[in-house]
Amino acid sequence: MDDIPRYAVTDFSFGVTSDSELTAMCHGKRFHIVLSPKELHEHGYTGPSPFEQHYLQLLHAIEHGEQNEFNPDDGDPVEAMYHWVITPFFPVFRELAPRVSSTPPTQTIHLTPRLKLPKSLLQPSVPAIYPSLIELAWDAESEGAQYPTKVFINGNEPYFFKPTSHGDERAAERKIEVLLRIQQLGLSSKIRAPRLCGYVQFENDDHVTGLLLTWIDVEDTLRGVDRNEYPFALRKRWFDEIEDMLQLLHESNIVWGDVKPDNILVNSQRNAWMIDFGGSYTLD
């Protein structure tokens, strides 16, 4: 029996209907799987077929945060859904994404257009970057199964890659709007927040598949800091700086809508950074 392919689910989304979409990485290749009850329905059944019913039960458990009552051994319904969906695709993964025989120094990112942004957010000051120009270092441990976060353009300085996903259009638009507002007001030198450095777009396509943001060499989150490792004076400086940055945001009519310790990063220089403006908004 062949080895189970190394893979990682990078995105799973569903909307008001029972359709859903799942994206997985395997050996540096990206697979996008679309699920629909009508495609799972088997002829000869007046009601839902077994495959269809199993899928709908899993989706219901995920949507309502329930334990998988019909099969408690499955544990987390999200993980159960991943396993149920991906297992039949193992032969496809083996054929189209075989294990590499040697370790490549870099790999090219594989993306699919996802999000159409309003023209008002496509600022000339933020360049469009083609996916073919984006490289990422090979992750030997996962064998290319992890979704990229640290990426490079022509081998130069690193960026943080933030993919866009179905279902998060408004959050993505709010994030872009706030980051652009900070840059346009000249606050980037006063507020430690990622800069919007580029839109990842295909040529002659107005859809955006991801954002390139400032790379932050993260040491920890504010939630995860060990008080024994970080002296009181340093933690007090973070408190004062975060308070000052919040004040600047409010003076600029920007509301940071997702304030929590997980969204404050401590970098390798032990400076505090504010991230995740998807829940933020401007007041004018």
GROMACS .gro file of C-alpha atoms in nm:
model
  284
    1MET     CA    1   0.000   0.000   0.000
    2ASP     CA    2   0.134   0.343  -0.096
    3ASP     CA    3   0.225   0.592   0.170
    4ILE     CA    4  -0.042   0.841   0.267
    5PRO     CA    5   0.044   1.173   0.094
    6ARG     CA    6   0.156   1.456   0.320
    7TYR     CA    7  -0.109   1.725   0.296
    8ALA     CA    8  -0.250   2.021   0.488
    9VAL     CA    9  -0.593   2.180   0.456
   10THR     CA   10  -0.541   2.553   0.410
   11ASP     CA   11  -0.897   2.672   0.362
   12PHE     CA   12  -1.247   2.543   0.421
   13SER     CA   13  -1.555   2.757   0.372
   14PHE     CA   14  -1.930   2.722   0.332
   15GLY     CA   15  -2.212   2.971   0.295
   16VAL     CA   16  -2.588   2.985   0.342
   17THR     CA   17  -2.634   2.688   0.109
   18SER     CA   18  -2.501   2.338   0.173
   19ASP     CA   19  -2.222   2.379  -0.080
   20SER     CA   20  -1.868   2.407   0.052
   21GLU     CA   21  -1.512   2.445  -0.074
   22LEU     CA   22  -1.190   2.295   0.057
   23THR     CA   23  -0.831   2.374  -0.038
   24ALA     CA   24  -0.536   2.149   0.042
   25MET     CA   25  -0.161   2.164  -0.018
   26CYS     CA   26   0.035   1.849  -0.103
   27HIS     CA   27   0.404   1.842  -0.197
   28GLY     CA   28   0.394   2.202  -0.314
   29LYS     CA   29   0.076   2.165  -0.521
   30ARG     CA   30  -0.259   2.324  -0.440
   31PHE     CA   31  -0.589   2.134  -0.477
   32HIS     CA   32  -0.929   2.305  -0.469
   33ILE     CA   33  -1.228   2.076  -0.407
   34VAL     CA   34  -1.589   2.195  -0.444
   35LEU     CA   35  -1.860   1.997  -0.262
   36SER     CA   36  -2.235   1.999  -0.325
   37PRO     CA   37  -2.509   1.766  -0.195
   38LYS     CA   38  -2.661   1.731  -0.542
   39GLU     CA   39  -2.329   1.599  -0.674
   40LEU     CA   40  -2.315   1.346  -0.388
   41HIS     CA   41  -2.671   1.225  -0.441
   42GLU     CA   42  -2.699   0.869  -0.571
   43HIS     CA   43  -2.974   0.763  -0.808
   44GLY     CA   44  -3.244   0.541  -0.664
   45TYR     CA   45  -3.290   0.733  -0.338
   46THR     CA   46  -3.601   0.945  -0.283
   47GLY     CA   47  -3.433   1.121   0.010
   48PRO     CA   48  -3.067   1.194   0.080
   49SER     CA   49  -2.833   0.910  -0.017
   50PRO     CA   50  -2.583   0.776   0.241
   51PHE     CA   51  -2.296   0.989   0.106
   52GLU     CA   52  -2.517   1.295   0.091
   53GLN     CA   53  -2.654   1.238   0.442
   54HIS     CA   54  -2.306   1.187   0.588
   55TYR     CA   55  -2.185   1.511   0.431
   56LEU     CA   56  -2.488   1.709   0.553
   57GLN     CA   57  -2.450   1.570   0.907
   58LEU     CA   58  -2.084   1.672   0.917
   59LEU     CA   59  -2.167   2.017   0.783
   60HIS     CA   60  -2.442   2.058   1.043
   61ALA     CA   61  -2.204   1.957   1.323
   62ILE     CA   62  -1.943   2.207   1.201
   63GLU     CA   63  -2.192   2.490   1.163
   64HIS     CA   64  -2.333   2.442   1.512
   65GLY     CA   65  -2.009   2.350   1.686
   66GLU     CA   66  -2.136   2.008   1.784
   67GLN     CA   67  -1.947   1.689   1.857
   68ASN     CA   68  -1.992   1.429   1.586
   69GLU     CA   69  -2.284   1.246   1.753
   70PHE     CA   70  -2.340   0.993   1.476
   71ASN     CA   71  -1.976   0.878   1.497
   72PRO     CA   72  -1.808   0.993   1.821
   73ASP     CA   73  -1.483   0.824   1.716
   74ASP     CA   74  -1.445   1.092   1.448
   75GLY     CA   75  -1.386   1.355   1.717
   76ASP     CA   76  -1.369   1.709   1.584
   77PRO     CA   77  -1.626   1.737   1.300
   78VAL     CA   78  -1.398   1.973   1.107
   79GLU     CA   79  -1.115   1.719   1.109
   80ALA     CA   80  -1.368   1.447   1.026
   81MET     CA   81  -1.484   1.648   0.725
   82TYR     CA   82  -1.126   1.700   0.606
   83HIS     CA   83  -1.049   1.329   0.632
   84TRP     CA   84  -1.376   1.222   0.465
   85VAL     CA   85  -1.331   1.462   0.172
   86ILE     CA   86  -0.960   1.418   0.106
   87THR     CA   87  -0.911   1.042   0.148
   88PRO     CA   88  -1.071   0.955  -0.191
   89PHE     CA   89  -0.833   1.203  -0.355
   90PHE     CA   90  -0.514   1.030  -0.235
   91PRO     CA   91  -0.460   0.863  -0.576
   92VAL     CA   92  -0.498   1.202  -0.743
   93PHE     CA   93  -0.250   1.358  -0.499
   94ARG     CA   94   0.001   1.079  -0.567
   95GLU     CA   95  -0.031   1.126  -0.942
   96LEU     CA   96  -0.033   1.504  -0.966
   97ALA     CA   97   0.180   1.589  -0.661
   98PRO     CA   98   0.438   1.311  -0.624
   99ARG     CA   99   0.692   1.328  -0.344
  100VAL     CA  100   1.000   1.518  -0.461
  101SER     CA  101   1.320   1.317  -0.485
  102SER     CA  102   1.542   1.609  -0.388
  103THR     CA  103   1.493   1.925  -0.189
  104PRO     CA  104   1.436   2.226  -0.417
  105PRO     CA  105   1.570   2.556  -0.281
  106THR     CA  106   1.248   2.736  -0.366
  107GLN     CA  107   0.908   2.669  -0.516
  108THR     CA  108   0.661   2.883  -0.705
  109ILE     CA  109   0.332   2.963  -0.538
  110HIS     CA  110   0.018   2.808  -0.694
  111LEU     CA  111  -0.295   3.019  -0.658
  112THR     CA  112  -0.647   3.063  -0.789
  113PRO     CA  113  -0.823   3.402  -0.829
  114ARG     CA  114  -1.059   3.444  -0.535
  115LEU     CA  115  -1.176   3.797  -0.461
  116LYS     CA  116  -1.287   4.093  -0.672
  117LEU     CA  117  -1.212   4.418  -0.492
  118PRO     CA  118  -1.383   4.754  -0.547
  119LYS     CA  119  -1.177   4.974  -0.778
  120SER     CA  120  -1.147   5.231  -0.498
  121LEU     CA  121  -0.926   4.986  -0.306
  122LEU     CA  122  -0.694   4.909  -0.599
  123GLN     CA  123  -0.460   5.199  -0.541
  124PRO     CA  124  -0.182   5.275  -0.795
  125SER     CA  125   0.060   5.307  -0.503
  126VAL     CA  126   0.017   4.936  -0.429
  127PRO     CA  127   0.161   4.724  -0.712
  128ALA     CA  128   0.003   4.414  -0.861
  129ILE     CA  129   0.234   4.113  -0.829
  130TYR     CA  130   0.191   3.810  -1.053
  131PRO     CA  131   0.188   3.474  -0.870
  132SER     CA  132   0.461   3.347  -1.104
  133LEU     CA  133   0.701   3.601  -0.949
  134ILE     CA  134   0.640   3.483  -0.592
  135GLU     CA  135   0.871   3.222  -0.443
  136LEU     CA  136   0.875   3.047  -0.108
  137ALA     CA  137   1.144   2.847   0.065
  138TRP     CA  138   1.091   2.472   0.057
  139ASP     CA  139   0.965   2.336   0.389
  140ALA     CA  140   1.146   2.004   0.426
  141GLU     CA  141   0.954   1.905   0.739
  142SER     CA  142   0.610   1.924   0.578
  143GLU     CA  143   0.742   1.836   0.229
  144GLY     CA  144   0.555   2.130   0.082
  145ALA     CA  145   0.226   2.050   0.253
  146GLN     CA  146   0.204   2.375   0.446
  147TYR     CA  147   0.042   2.684   0.301
  148PRO     CA  148   0.299   2.958   0.242
  149THR     CA  149   0.318   3.259   0.469
  150LYS     CA  150   0.675   3.380   0.422
  151VAL     CA  151   0.730   3.451   0.053
  152PHE     CA  152   0.986   3.631  -0.163
  153ILE     CA  153   0.982   3.821  -0.490
  154ASN     CA  154   1.284   3.737  -0.704
  155GLY     CA  155   1.468   3.621  -0.394
  156ASN     CA  156   1.466   3.963  -0.231
  157GLU     CA  157   1.318   4.075   0.103
  158PRO     CA  158   1.046   3.858   0.257
  159TYR     CA  159   0.675   3.940   0.273
  160PHE     CA  160   0.384   3.791   0.462
  161PHE     CA  161   0.137   3.633   0.223
  162LYS     CA  162  -0.228   3.666   0.330
  163PRO     CA  163  -0.456   3.466   0.097
  164THR     CA  164  -0.809   3.582   0.026
  165SER     CA  165  -1.088   3.332   0.082
  166HIS     CA  166  -1.448   3.289  -0.018
  167GLY     CA  167  -1.679   3.426   0.246
  168ASP     CA  168  -1.441   3.686   0.390
  169GLU     CA  169  -1.485   3.957   0.125
  170ARG     CA  170  -1.600   4.224   0.368
  171ALA     CA  171  -1.326   4.146   0.618
  172ALA     CA  172  -1.063   4.163   0.343
  173GLU     CA  173  -1.202   4.494   0.217
  174ARG     CA  174  -1.203   4.641   0.569
  175LYS     CA  175  -0.846   4.524   0.627
  176ILE     CA  176  -0.727   4.685   0.302
  177GLU     CA  177  -0.921   5.005   0.366
  178VAL     CA  178  -0.766   5.051   0.712
  179LEU     CA  179  -0.411   4.965   0.603
  180LEU     CA  180  -0.437   5.209   0.311
  181ARG     CA  181  -0.575   5.476   0.541
  182ILE     CA  182  -0.281   5.437   0.781
  183GLN     CA  183  -0.035   5.467   0.492
  184GLN     CA  184  -0.212   5.760   0.324
  185LEU     CA  185  -0.220   5.957   0.651
  186GLY     CA  186   0.153   5.908   0.696
  187LEU     CA  187   0.108   5.708   1.017
  188SER     CA  188   0.322   5.410   0.917
  189SER     CA  189   0.621   5.549   1.106
  190LYS     CA  190   0.411   5.596   1.421
  191ILE     CA  191   0.188   5.289   1.418
  192ARG     CA  192   0.351   4.948   1.402
  193ALA     CA  193   0.111   4.775   1.168
  194PRO     CA  194   0.187   4.580   0.848
  195ARG     CA  195   0.209   4.782   0.530
  196LEU     CA  196   0.011   4.670   0.229
  197CYS     CA  197   0.297   4.604  -0.013
  198GLY     CA  198   0.120   4.440  -0.305
  199TYR     CA  199  -0.188   4.271  -0.448
  200VAL     CA  200  -0.130   3.921  -0.581
  201GLN     CA  201  -0.312   3.919  -0.914
  202PHE     CA  202  -0.300   3.735  -1.242
  203GLU     CA  203  -0.228   3.935  -1.555
  204ASN     CA  204  -0.539   4.091  -1.713
  205ASP     CA  205  -0.754   3.979  -1.420
  206ASP     CA  206  -0.909   4.214  -1.165
  207HIS     CA  207  -0.949   3.938  -0.905
  208VAL     CA  208  -0.709   3.934  -0.610
  209THR     CA  209  -0.582   3.602  -0.477
  210GLY     CA  210  -0.386   3.740  -0.182
  211LEU     CA  211  -0.212   4.032  -0.018
  212LEU     CA  212   0.158   4.093   0.039
  213LEU     CA  213   0.216   4.253   0.379
  214THR     CA  214   0.519   4.353   0.582
  215TRP     CA  215   0.701   4.047   0.712
  216ILE     CA  216   0.721   4.050   1.092
  217ASP     CA  217   0.985   3.827   1.248
  218VAL     CA  218   0.754   3.709   1.526
  219GLU     CA  219   0.891   3.602   1.861
  220ASP     CA  220   0.557   3.570   2.041
  221THR     CA  221   0.208   3.712   2.080
  222LEU     CA  222   0.112   3.930   2.373
  223ARG     CA  223  -0.099   3.643   2.502
  224GLY     CA  224   0.193   3.403   2.491
  225VAL     CA  225   0.464   3.614   2.653
  226ASP     CA  226   0.628   3.467   2.962
  227ARG     CA  227   0.641   3.728   3.238
  228ASN     CA  228   0.959   3.570   3.369
  229GLU     CA  229   1.128   3.622   3.033
  230TYR     CA  230   1.011   3.978   2.962
  231PRO     CA  231   1.089   4.229   3.239
  232PHE     CA  232   0.822   4.461   3.374
  233ALA     CA  233   0.984   4.770   3.219
  234LEU     CA  234   0.958   4.615   2.872
  235ARG     CA  235   0.596   4.510   2.923
  236LYS     CA  236   0.517   4.860   3.049
  237ARG     CA  237   0.672   5.006   2.732
  238TRP     CA  238   0.448   4.782   2.520
  239PHE     CA  239   0.143   4.896   2.715
  240ASP     CA  240   0.230   5.265   2.663
  241GLU     CA  241   0.310   5.217   2.292
  242ILE     CA  242  -0.011   5.026   2.224
  243GLU     CA  243  -0.209   5.294   2.405
  244ASP     CA  244  -0.042   5.564   2.195
  245MET     CA  245  -0.104   5.374   1.870
  246LEU     CA  246  -0.469   5.320   1.957
  247GLN     CA  247  -0.502   5.691   2.031
  248LEU     CA  248  -0.358   5.776   1.689
  249LEU     CA  249  -0.602   5.538   1.522
  250HIS     CA  250  -0.898   5.693   1.702
  251GLU     CA  251  -0.784   6.045   1.619
  252SER     CA  252  -0.782   5.934   1.254
  253ASN     CA  253  -1.137   5.794   1.286
  254ILE     CA  254  -1.011   5.436   1.258
  255VAL     CA  255  -1.159   5.172   1.488
  256TRP     CA  256  -0.952   4.858   1.544
  257GLY     CA  257  -1.237   4.611   1.570
  258ASP     CA  258  -1.053   4.299   1.683
  259VAL     CA  259  -0.844   4.406   1.980
  260LYS     CA  260  -0.708   4.107   2.169
  261PRO     CA  261  -0.368   3.983   2.291
  262ASP     CA  262  -0.343   3.734   2.002
  263ASN     CA  263  -0.346   4.026   1.757
  264ILE     CA  264  -0.047   4.200   1.914
  265LEU     CA  265   0.281   4.046   1.803
  266VAL     CA  266   0.622   4.081   1.964
  267ASN     CA  267   0.898   4.071   1.705
  268SER     CA  268   1.261   3.966   1.739
  269GLN     CA  269   1.353   4.325   1.835
  270ARG     CA  270   1.092   4.298   2.111
  271ASN     CA  271   0.865   4.564   1.966
  272ALA     CA  272   0.486   4.535   1.973
  273TRP     CA  273   0.298   4.522   1.641
  274MET     CA  274  -0.076   4.548   1.577
  275ILE     CA  275  -0.223   4.303   1.324
  276ASP     CA  276  -0.556   4.176   1.186
  277PHE     CA  277  -0.766   4.475   1.084
  278GLY     CA  278  -1.035   4.263   0.920
  279GLY     CA  279  -1.284   4.363   1.189
  280SER     CA  280  -1.186   4.730   1.174
  281TYR     CA  281  -1.356   5.020   1.002
  282THR     CA  282  -1.333   5.394   0.941
  283LEU     CA  283  -1.590   5.642   1.067
  284ASP     CA  284  -1.607   5.865   0.760
   0.00000   0.00000   0.00000
